[in-house]
Coordinates of C-alpha atoms in Angstrom, one line a residue:
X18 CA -30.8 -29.8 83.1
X19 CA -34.4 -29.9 82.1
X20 CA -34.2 -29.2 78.2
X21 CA -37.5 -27.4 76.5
X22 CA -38.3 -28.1 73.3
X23 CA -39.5 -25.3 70.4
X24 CA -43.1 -24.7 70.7
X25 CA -45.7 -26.2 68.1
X26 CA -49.1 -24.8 67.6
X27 CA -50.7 -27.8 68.0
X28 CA -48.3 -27.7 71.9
X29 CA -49.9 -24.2 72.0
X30 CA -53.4 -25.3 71.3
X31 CA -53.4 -27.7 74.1
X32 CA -52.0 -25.8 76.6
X33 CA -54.6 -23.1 76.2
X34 CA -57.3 -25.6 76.1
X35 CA -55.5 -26.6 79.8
X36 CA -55.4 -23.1 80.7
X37 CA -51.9 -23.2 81.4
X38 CA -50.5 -19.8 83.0
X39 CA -47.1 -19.9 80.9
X40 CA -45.7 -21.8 77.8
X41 CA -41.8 -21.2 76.8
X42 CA -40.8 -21.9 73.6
X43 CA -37.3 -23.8 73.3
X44 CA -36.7 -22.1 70.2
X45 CA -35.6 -18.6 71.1
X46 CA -34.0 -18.4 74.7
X47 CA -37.0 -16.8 77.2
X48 CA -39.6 -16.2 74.8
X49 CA -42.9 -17.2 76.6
X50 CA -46.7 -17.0 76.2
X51 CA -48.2 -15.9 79.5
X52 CA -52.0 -16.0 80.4
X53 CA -52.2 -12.4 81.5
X54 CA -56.1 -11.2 82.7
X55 CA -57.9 -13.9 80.8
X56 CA -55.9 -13.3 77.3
X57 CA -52.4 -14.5 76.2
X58 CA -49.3 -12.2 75.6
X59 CA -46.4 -13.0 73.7
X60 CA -43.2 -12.2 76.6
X61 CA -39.8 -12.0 76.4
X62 CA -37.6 -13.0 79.5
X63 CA -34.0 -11.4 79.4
X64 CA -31.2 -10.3 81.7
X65 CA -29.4 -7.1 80.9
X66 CA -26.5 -7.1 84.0
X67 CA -27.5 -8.6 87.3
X68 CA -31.2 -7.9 86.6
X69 CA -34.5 -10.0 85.2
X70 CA -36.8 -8.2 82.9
X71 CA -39.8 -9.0 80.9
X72 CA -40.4 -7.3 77.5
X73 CA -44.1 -7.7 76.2
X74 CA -44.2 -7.8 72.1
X75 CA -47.7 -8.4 71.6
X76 CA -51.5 -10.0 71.7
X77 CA -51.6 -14.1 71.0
X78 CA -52.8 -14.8 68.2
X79 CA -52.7 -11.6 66.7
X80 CA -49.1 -12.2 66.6
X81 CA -48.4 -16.1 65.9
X82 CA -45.6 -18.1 66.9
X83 CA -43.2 -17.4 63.5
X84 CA -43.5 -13.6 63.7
X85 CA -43.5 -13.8 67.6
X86 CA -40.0 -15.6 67.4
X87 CA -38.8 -12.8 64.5
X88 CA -39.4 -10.1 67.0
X89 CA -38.6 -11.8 70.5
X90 CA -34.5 -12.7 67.8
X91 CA -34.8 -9.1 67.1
X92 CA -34.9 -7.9 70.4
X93 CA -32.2 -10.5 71.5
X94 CA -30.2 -8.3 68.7
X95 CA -30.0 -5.3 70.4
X96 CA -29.3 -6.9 73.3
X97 CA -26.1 -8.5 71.9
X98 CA -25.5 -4.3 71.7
X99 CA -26.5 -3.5 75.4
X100 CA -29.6 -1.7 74.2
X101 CA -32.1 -2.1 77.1
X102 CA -35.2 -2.9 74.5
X103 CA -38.0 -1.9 76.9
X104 CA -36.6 1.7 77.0
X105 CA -35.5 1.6 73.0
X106 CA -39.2 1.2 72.6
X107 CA -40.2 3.7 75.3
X108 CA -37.6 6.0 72.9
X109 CA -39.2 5.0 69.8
X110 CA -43.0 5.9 71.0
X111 CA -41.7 9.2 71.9
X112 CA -40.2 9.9 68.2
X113 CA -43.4 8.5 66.6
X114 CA -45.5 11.2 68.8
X115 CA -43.2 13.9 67.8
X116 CA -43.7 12.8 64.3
X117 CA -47.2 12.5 64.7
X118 CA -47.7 15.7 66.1
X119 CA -45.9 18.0 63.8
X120 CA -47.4 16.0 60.6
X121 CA -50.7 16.3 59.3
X122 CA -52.9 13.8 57.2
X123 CA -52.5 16.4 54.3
X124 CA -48.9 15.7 54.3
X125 CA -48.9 12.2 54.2
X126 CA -51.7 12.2 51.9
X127 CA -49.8 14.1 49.7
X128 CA -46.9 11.7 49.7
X129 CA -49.6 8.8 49.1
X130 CA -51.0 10.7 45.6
X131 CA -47.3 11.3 44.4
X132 CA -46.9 7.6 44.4
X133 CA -50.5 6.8 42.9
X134 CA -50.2 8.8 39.9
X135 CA -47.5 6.8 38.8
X136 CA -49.3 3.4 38.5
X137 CA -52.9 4.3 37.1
X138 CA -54.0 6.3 34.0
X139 CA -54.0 10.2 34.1
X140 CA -57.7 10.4 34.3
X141 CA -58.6 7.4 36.8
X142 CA -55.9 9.4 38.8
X143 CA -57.7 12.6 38.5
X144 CA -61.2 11.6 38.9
X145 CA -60.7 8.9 41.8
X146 CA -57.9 9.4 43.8
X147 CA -57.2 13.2 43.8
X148 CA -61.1 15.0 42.8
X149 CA -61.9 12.3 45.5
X150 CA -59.4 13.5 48.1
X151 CA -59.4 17.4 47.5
X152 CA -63.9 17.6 47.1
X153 CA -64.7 14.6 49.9
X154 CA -61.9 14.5 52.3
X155 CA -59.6 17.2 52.6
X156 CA -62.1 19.6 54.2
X157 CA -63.0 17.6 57.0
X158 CA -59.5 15.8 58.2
X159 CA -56.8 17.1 55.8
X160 CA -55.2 19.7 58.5
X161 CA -55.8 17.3 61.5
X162 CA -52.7 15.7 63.2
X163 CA -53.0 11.7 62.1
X164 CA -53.2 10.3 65.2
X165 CA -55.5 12.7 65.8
X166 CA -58.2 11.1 63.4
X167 CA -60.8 9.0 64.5
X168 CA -63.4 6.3 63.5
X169 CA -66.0 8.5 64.2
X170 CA -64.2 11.6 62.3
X171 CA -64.3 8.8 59.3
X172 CA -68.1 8.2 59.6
X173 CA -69.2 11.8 59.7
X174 CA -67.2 12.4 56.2
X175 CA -69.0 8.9 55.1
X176 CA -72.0 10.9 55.6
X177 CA -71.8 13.9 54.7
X178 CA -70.6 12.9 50.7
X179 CA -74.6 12.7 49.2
X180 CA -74.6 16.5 50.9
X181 CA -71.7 17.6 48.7
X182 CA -72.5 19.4 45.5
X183 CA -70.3 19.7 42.8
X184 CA -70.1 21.3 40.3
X185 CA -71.0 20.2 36.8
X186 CA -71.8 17.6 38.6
X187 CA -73.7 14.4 36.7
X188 CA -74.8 12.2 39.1
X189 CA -77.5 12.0 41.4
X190 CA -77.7 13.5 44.8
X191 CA -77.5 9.6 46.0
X192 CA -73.8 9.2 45.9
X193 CA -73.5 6.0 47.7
X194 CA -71.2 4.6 45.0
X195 CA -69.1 7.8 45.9
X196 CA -69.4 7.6 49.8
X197 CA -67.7 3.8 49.1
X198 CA -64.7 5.3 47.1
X199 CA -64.4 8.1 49.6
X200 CA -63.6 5.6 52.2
X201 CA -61.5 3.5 50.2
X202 CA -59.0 6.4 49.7
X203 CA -59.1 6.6 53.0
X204 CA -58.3 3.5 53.6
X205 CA -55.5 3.2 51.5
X206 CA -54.2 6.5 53.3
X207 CA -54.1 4.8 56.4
X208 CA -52.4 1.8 55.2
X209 CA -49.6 4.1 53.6
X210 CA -49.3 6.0 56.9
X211 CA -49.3 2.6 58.8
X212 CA -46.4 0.8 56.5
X213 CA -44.5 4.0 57.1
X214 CA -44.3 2.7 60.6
X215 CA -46.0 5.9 62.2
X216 CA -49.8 4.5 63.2
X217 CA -50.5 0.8 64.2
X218 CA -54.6 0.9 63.6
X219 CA -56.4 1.9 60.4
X220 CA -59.5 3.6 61.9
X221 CA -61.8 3.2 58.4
X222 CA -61.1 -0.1 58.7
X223 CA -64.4 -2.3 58.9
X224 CA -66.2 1.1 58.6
X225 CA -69.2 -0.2 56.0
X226 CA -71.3 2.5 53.8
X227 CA -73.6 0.4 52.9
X228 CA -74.5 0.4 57.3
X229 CA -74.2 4.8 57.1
X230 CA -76.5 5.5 53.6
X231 CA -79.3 4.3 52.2
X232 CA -78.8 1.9 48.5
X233 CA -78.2 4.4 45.6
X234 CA -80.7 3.7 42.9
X235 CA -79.8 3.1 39.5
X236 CA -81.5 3.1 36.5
X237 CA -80.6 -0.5 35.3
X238 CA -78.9 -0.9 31.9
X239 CA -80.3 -4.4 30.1
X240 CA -79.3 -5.8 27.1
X241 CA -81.6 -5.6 24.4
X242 CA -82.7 -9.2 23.6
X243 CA -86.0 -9.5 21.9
X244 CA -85.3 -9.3 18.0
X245 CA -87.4 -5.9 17.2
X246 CA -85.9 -3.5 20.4
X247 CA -82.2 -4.8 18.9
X248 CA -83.4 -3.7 15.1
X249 CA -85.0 -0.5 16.6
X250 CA -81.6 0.3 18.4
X251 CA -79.6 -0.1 15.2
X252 CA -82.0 1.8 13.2
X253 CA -81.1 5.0 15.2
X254 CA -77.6 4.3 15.2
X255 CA -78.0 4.8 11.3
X256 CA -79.8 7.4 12.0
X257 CA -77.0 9.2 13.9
X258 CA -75.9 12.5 12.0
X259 CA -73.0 12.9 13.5
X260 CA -70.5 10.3 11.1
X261 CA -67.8 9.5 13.6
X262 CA -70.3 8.6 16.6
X263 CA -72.8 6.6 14.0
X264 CA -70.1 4.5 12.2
X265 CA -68.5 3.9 15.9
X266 CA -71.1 2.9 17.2
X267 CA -72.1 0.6 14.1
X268 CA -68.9 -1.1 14.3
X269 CA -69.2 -2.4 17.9
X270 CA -72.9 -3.0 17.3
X271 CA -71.9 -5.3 14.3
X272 CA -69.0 -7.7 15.5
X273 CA -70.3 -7.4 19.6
X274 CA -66.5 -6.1 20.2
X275 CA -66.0 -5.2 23.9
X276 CA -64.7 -1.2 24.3
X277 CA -61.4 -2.2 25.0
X278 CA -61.2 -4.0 21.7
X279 CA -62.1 -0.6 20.0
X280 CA -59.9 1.2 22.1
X281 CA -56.4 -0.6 21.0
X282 CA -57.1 -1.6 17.9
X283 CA -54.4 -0.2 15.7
X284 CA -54.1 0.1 11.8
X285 CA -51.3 -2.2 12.0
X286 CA -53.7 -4.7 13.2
X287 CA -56.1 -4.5 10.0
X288 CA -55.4 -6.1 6.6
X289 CA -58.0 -4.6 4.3
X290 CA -56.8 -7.2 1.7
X291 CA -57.3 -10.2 3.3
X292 CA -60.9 -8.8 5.2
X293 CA -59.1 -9.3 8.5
X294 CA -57.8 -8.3 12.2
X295 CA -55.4 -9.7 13.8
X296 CA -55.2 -8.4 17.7
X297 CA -51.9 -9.6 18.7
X298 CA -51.8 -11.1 22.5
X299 CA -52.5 -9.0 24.8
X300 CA -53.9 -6.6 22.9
X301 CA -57.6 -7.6 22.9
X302 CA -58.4 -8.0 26.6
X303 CA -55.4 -10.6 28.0
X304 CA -55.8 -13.0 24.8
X305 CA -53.0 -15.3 25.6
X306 CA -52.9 -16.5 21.3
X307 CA -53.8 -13.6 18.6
X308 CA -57.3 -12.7 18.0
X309 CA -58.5 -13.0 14.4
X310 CA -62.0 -11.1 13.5
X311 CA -63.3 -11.1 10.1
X312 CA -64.7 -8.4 8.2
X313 CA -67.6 -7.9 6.4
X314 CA -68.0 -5.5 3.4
X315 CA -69.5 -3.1 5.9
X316 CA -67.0 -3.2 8.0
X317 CA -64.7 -2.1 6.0
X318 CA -66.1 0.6 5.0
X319 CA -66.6 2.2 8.1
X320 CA -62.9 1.4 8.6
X321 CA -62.0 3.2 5.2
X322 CA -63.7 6.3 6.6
X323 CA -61.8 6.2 9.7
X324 CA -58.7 5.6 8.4
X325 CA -59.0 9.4 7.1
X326 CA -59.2 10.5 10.3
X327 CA -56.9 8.7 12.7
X328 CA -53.0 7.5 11.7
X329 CA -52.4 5.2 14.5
X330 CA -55.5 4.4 16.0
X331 CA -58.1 3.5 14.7
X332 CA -61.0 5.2 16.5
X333 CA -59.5 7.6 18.5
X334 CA -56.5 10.2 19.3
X335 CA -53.6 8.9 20.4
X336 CA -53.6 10.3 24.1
X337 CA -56.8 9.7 24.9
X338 CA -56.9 7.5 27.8
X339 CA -58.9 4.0 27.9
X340 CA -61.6 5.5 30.9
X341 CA -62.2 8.7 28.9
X342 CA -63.0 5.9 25.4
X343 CA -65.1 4.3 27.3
X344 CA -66.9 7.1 29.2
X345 CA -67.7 8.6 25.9
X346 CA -68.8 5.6 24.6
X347 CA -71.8 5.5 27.0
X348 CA -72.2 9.2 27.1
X349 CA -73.1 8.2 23.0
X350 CA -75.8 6.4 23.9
X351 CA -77.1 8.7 26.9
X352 CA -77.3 11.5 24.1
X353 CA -78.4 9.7 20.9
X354 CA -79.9 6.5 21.6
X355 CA -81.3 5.2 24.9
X356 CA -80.2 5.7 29.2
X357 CA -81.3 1.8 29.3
X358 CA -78.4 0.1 27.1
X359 CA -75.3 0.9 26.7
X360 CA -72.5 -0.6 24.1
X361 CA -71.4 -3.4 26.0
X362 CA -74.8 -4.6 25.9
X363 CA -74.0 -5.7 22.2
X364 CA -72.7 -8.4 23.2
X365 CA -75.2 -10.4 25.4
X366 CA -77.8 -8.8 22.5
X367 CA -75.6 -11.1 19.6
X368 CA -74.8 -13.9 21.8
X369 CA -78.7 -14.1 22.7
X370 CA -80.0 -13.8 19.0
X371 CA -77.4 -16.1 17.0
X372 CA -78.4 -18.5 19.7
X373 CA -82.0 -18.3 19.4
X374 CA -81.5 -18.2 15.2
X375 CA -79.4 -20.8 15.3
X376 CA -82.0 -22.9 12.6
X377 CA -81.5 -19.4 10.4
X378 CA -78.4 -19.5 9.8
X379 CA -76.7 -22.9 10.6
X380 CA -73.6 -21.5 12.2
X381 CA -71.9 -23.2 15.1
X382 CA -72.1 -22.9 18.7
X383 CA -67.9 -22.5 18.4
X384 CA -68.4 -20.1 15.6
X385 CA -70.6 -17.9 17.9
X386 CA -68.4 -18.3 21.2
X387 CA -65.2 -17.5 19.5
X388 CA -66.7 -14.4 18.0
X389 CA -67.4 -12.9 21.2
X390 CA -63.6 -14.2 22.0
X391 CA -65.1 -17.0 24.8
X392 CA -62.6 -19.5 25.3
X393 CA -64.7 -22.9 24.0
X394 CA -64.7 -26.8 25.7
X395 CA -62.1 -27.7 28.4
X396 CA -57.9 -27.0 27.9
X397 CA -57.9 -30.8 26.2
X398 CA -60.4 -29.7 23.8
X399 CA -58.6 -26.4 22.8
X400 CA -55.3 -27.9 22.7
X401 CA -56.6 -30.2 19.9
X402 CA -58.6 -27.2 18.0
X403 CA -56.8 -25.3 16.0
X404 CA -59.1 -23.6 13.5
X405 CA -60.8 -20.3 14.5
X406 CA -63.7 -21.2 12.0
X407 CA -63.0 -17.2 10.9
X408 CA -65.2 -18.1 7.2
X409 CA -67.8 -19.1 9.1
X410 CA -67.9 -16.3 11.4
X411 CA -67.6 -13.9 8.2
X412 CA -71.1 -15.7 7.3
X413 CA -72.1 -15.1 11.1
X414 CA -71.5 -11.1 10.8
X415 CA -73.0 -11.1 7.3
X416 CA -76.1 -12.5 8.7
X417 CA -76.3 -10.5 11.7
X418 CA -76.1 -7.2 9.8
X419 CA -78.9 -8.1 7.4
X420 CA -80.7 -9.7 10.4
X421 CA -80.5 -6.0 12.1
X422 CA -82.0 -4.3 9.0
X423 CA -84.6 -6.3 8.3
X424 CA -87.9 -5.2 9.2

């Protein structure tokens, strides 16, 4: 008896290099890769009474040999039951179109949003997942049957998103950064519907916007680097007569904190008598260790006004989300300062000037790194340093301030 041995891919390689019309795996009993019309199928010989029969699971090597074998012991499964496989999938094709048929890509988008809201914040949610879905793609596809919709159905909605006004809208007319969200949804529509077993081909999928629209020009933010734009900059945020947004915005502009950093930082985190915060990990970005900033005499008394204010937070409400801090952030500088910088531009602005200034102040490169929270030298050298040089970043923020005001 002629025994066959369990197919390698390196066996497969070679024998489709040889062109040869049938390879059978030893593996799982009649599980065969047949050169059918110049491509190679994935077949399954079995007997179910007196009778040969071929079931075809799939396209080689879209299906590999593992998954291949998975399904061909599957099928040998319902065999075992006297389930004929060919007509259980005939049966199953037919309850997939009746499903298909009576469902539309409303419902299932529906079901898709449910599960969304639960793992990003309230107004992400609102703004990119549902506004997206209910203004850009429930018009055109939302009551059509889902196998219904096409790659060309997808396109036209691609399209058509710069036409869509909405209202109190603040964006351009060029909405190619919304066209590209639009179709992610979409995808990720598709994908649910797929995994729920009831399509087998995402039709967005390799759609690209970037082929469909012309680029979206934007007004490029830059960092302010040269010494007198940076002083010029501060000197209106002094100038701001509104005291919550000026001292805000005079705090990040100060220490070079990123948004998030303003965003969680808690009163618990402050210790007005030792001139300190402490961001415990995770708290500041993903700091793995916790995050000490020093404070400067200025600092503090912006955080003494805002400790009026806030009981938990210290620059915001409670239940406002981290998009929404952020957003208003920038909207700051759109309506008091500049549309060419915004506050995360701080950052690049300090690193840039304490660099350049370096002679001015004598403060070291680690001094300057760690205040913007860089992790410094290689994991060797940070496992041997263990100070934070925090005085000589105090003298670092002192200098920067009176750097800023000088004229």
């Amino acid at each position: 008896m002629k025994i066959i041995s369990p197919l390698t891919q390196k066996a497969i390689n070679a024998a489709i290099k040889k062109q040869k019309k049938k390879i059978t795996d030893g593996y799982v009993k009649g599980l065969t890769l047949m050169l059918v019309r110049q491509s190679y199928k994935w077949r399954l010989r079995y007997k179910l009474g007196k009778k040969d029969s071929y079931y075809t699971i799939g396209d080689y090597p879209t299906i590999g040999l593992s998954e291949a074998r998975k399904i061909a012991q599957e099928i040998r499964n319902l065999l075992l039951k006297g389930i004929d496989p060919n007509e259980y999938k005939r049966q199953k094709q037919i309850e997939l179109k009746i499903k298909q048929e009576t469902k539309t890509f409303n419902h299932f988008a529906n079901q898709f949003l449910v599960n969304k809201k639960k793992g990003v914040t309230k107004s992400r949610f609102k703004r990119n997942y549902l506004g997206t879905y209910i203004h850009y793609i429930q018009p055109f596809i939302g009551n059509k049957k889902i196998n219904e919709i096409t790659r060309t159905d997808i396109i036209e909605i691609i399209k058509q998103v710069p036409k869509i006004k909405l209202p109190n809208a603040t964006r351009s007319t060029n909405k190619t950064y919304k066209a590209k969200e639009v179709l992610q949804v979409i995808k990720k529509i598709f994908d649910y519907i797929i995994n729920l077993g009831l399509l087998e081909y995402n039709p967005a999928f390799t759609i690209d916007v970037k082929h469909l629209l012309p680029k979206e020009e934007k007004t490029k933010m830059k960092a302010i680097l040269k010494p007198n734009k940076a002083r010029e900059l501060y000197k209106k945020i002094l100038n701001i007569k509104t005291p919550t947004v000026k001292k805000l915005l005079q705090f990040q502009a100060l220490t070079g904190l990123r948004n998030v950093g303003l965003y969680r930082l808690k009163w618990d985190y402050v210790d007005f008598e030792k001139k300190l915060i402490i961001y415990p990990p995770k708290t500041y970005k993903d700091n793995q260790e916790p995050f000490r900033m020093p404070l400067t005499d200025t600092l503090i008394e912006i955080l003494i006004y805002f400790k009026q204010i806030y009981p938990v937070y210290t620059f915001k409400e409670e239940k406002l989300q981290e998009d929404s801090f952020s957003s208003k952030l920038s909207k700051y500088y759109r309506e008091y300062l500049t549309k060419e910088h915004n506050p995360h531009g701080w950052r690049a602005t300090f690193s840039t000037l304490a660099y350049e200034n370096q002679k001015l102040h004598n403060i070291s490169v680690e001094a300057i790194e760690l205040q913007l929270n860089h992790k410094v030298g290689n994991k060797v050298t940070r496992a041997y340093m263990r100070s934070d040089f925090l005085e000589e970043r105090r003298k670092l923020l002192e200098w920067w301030e009176e750097f800023l005001i000088t004229f």
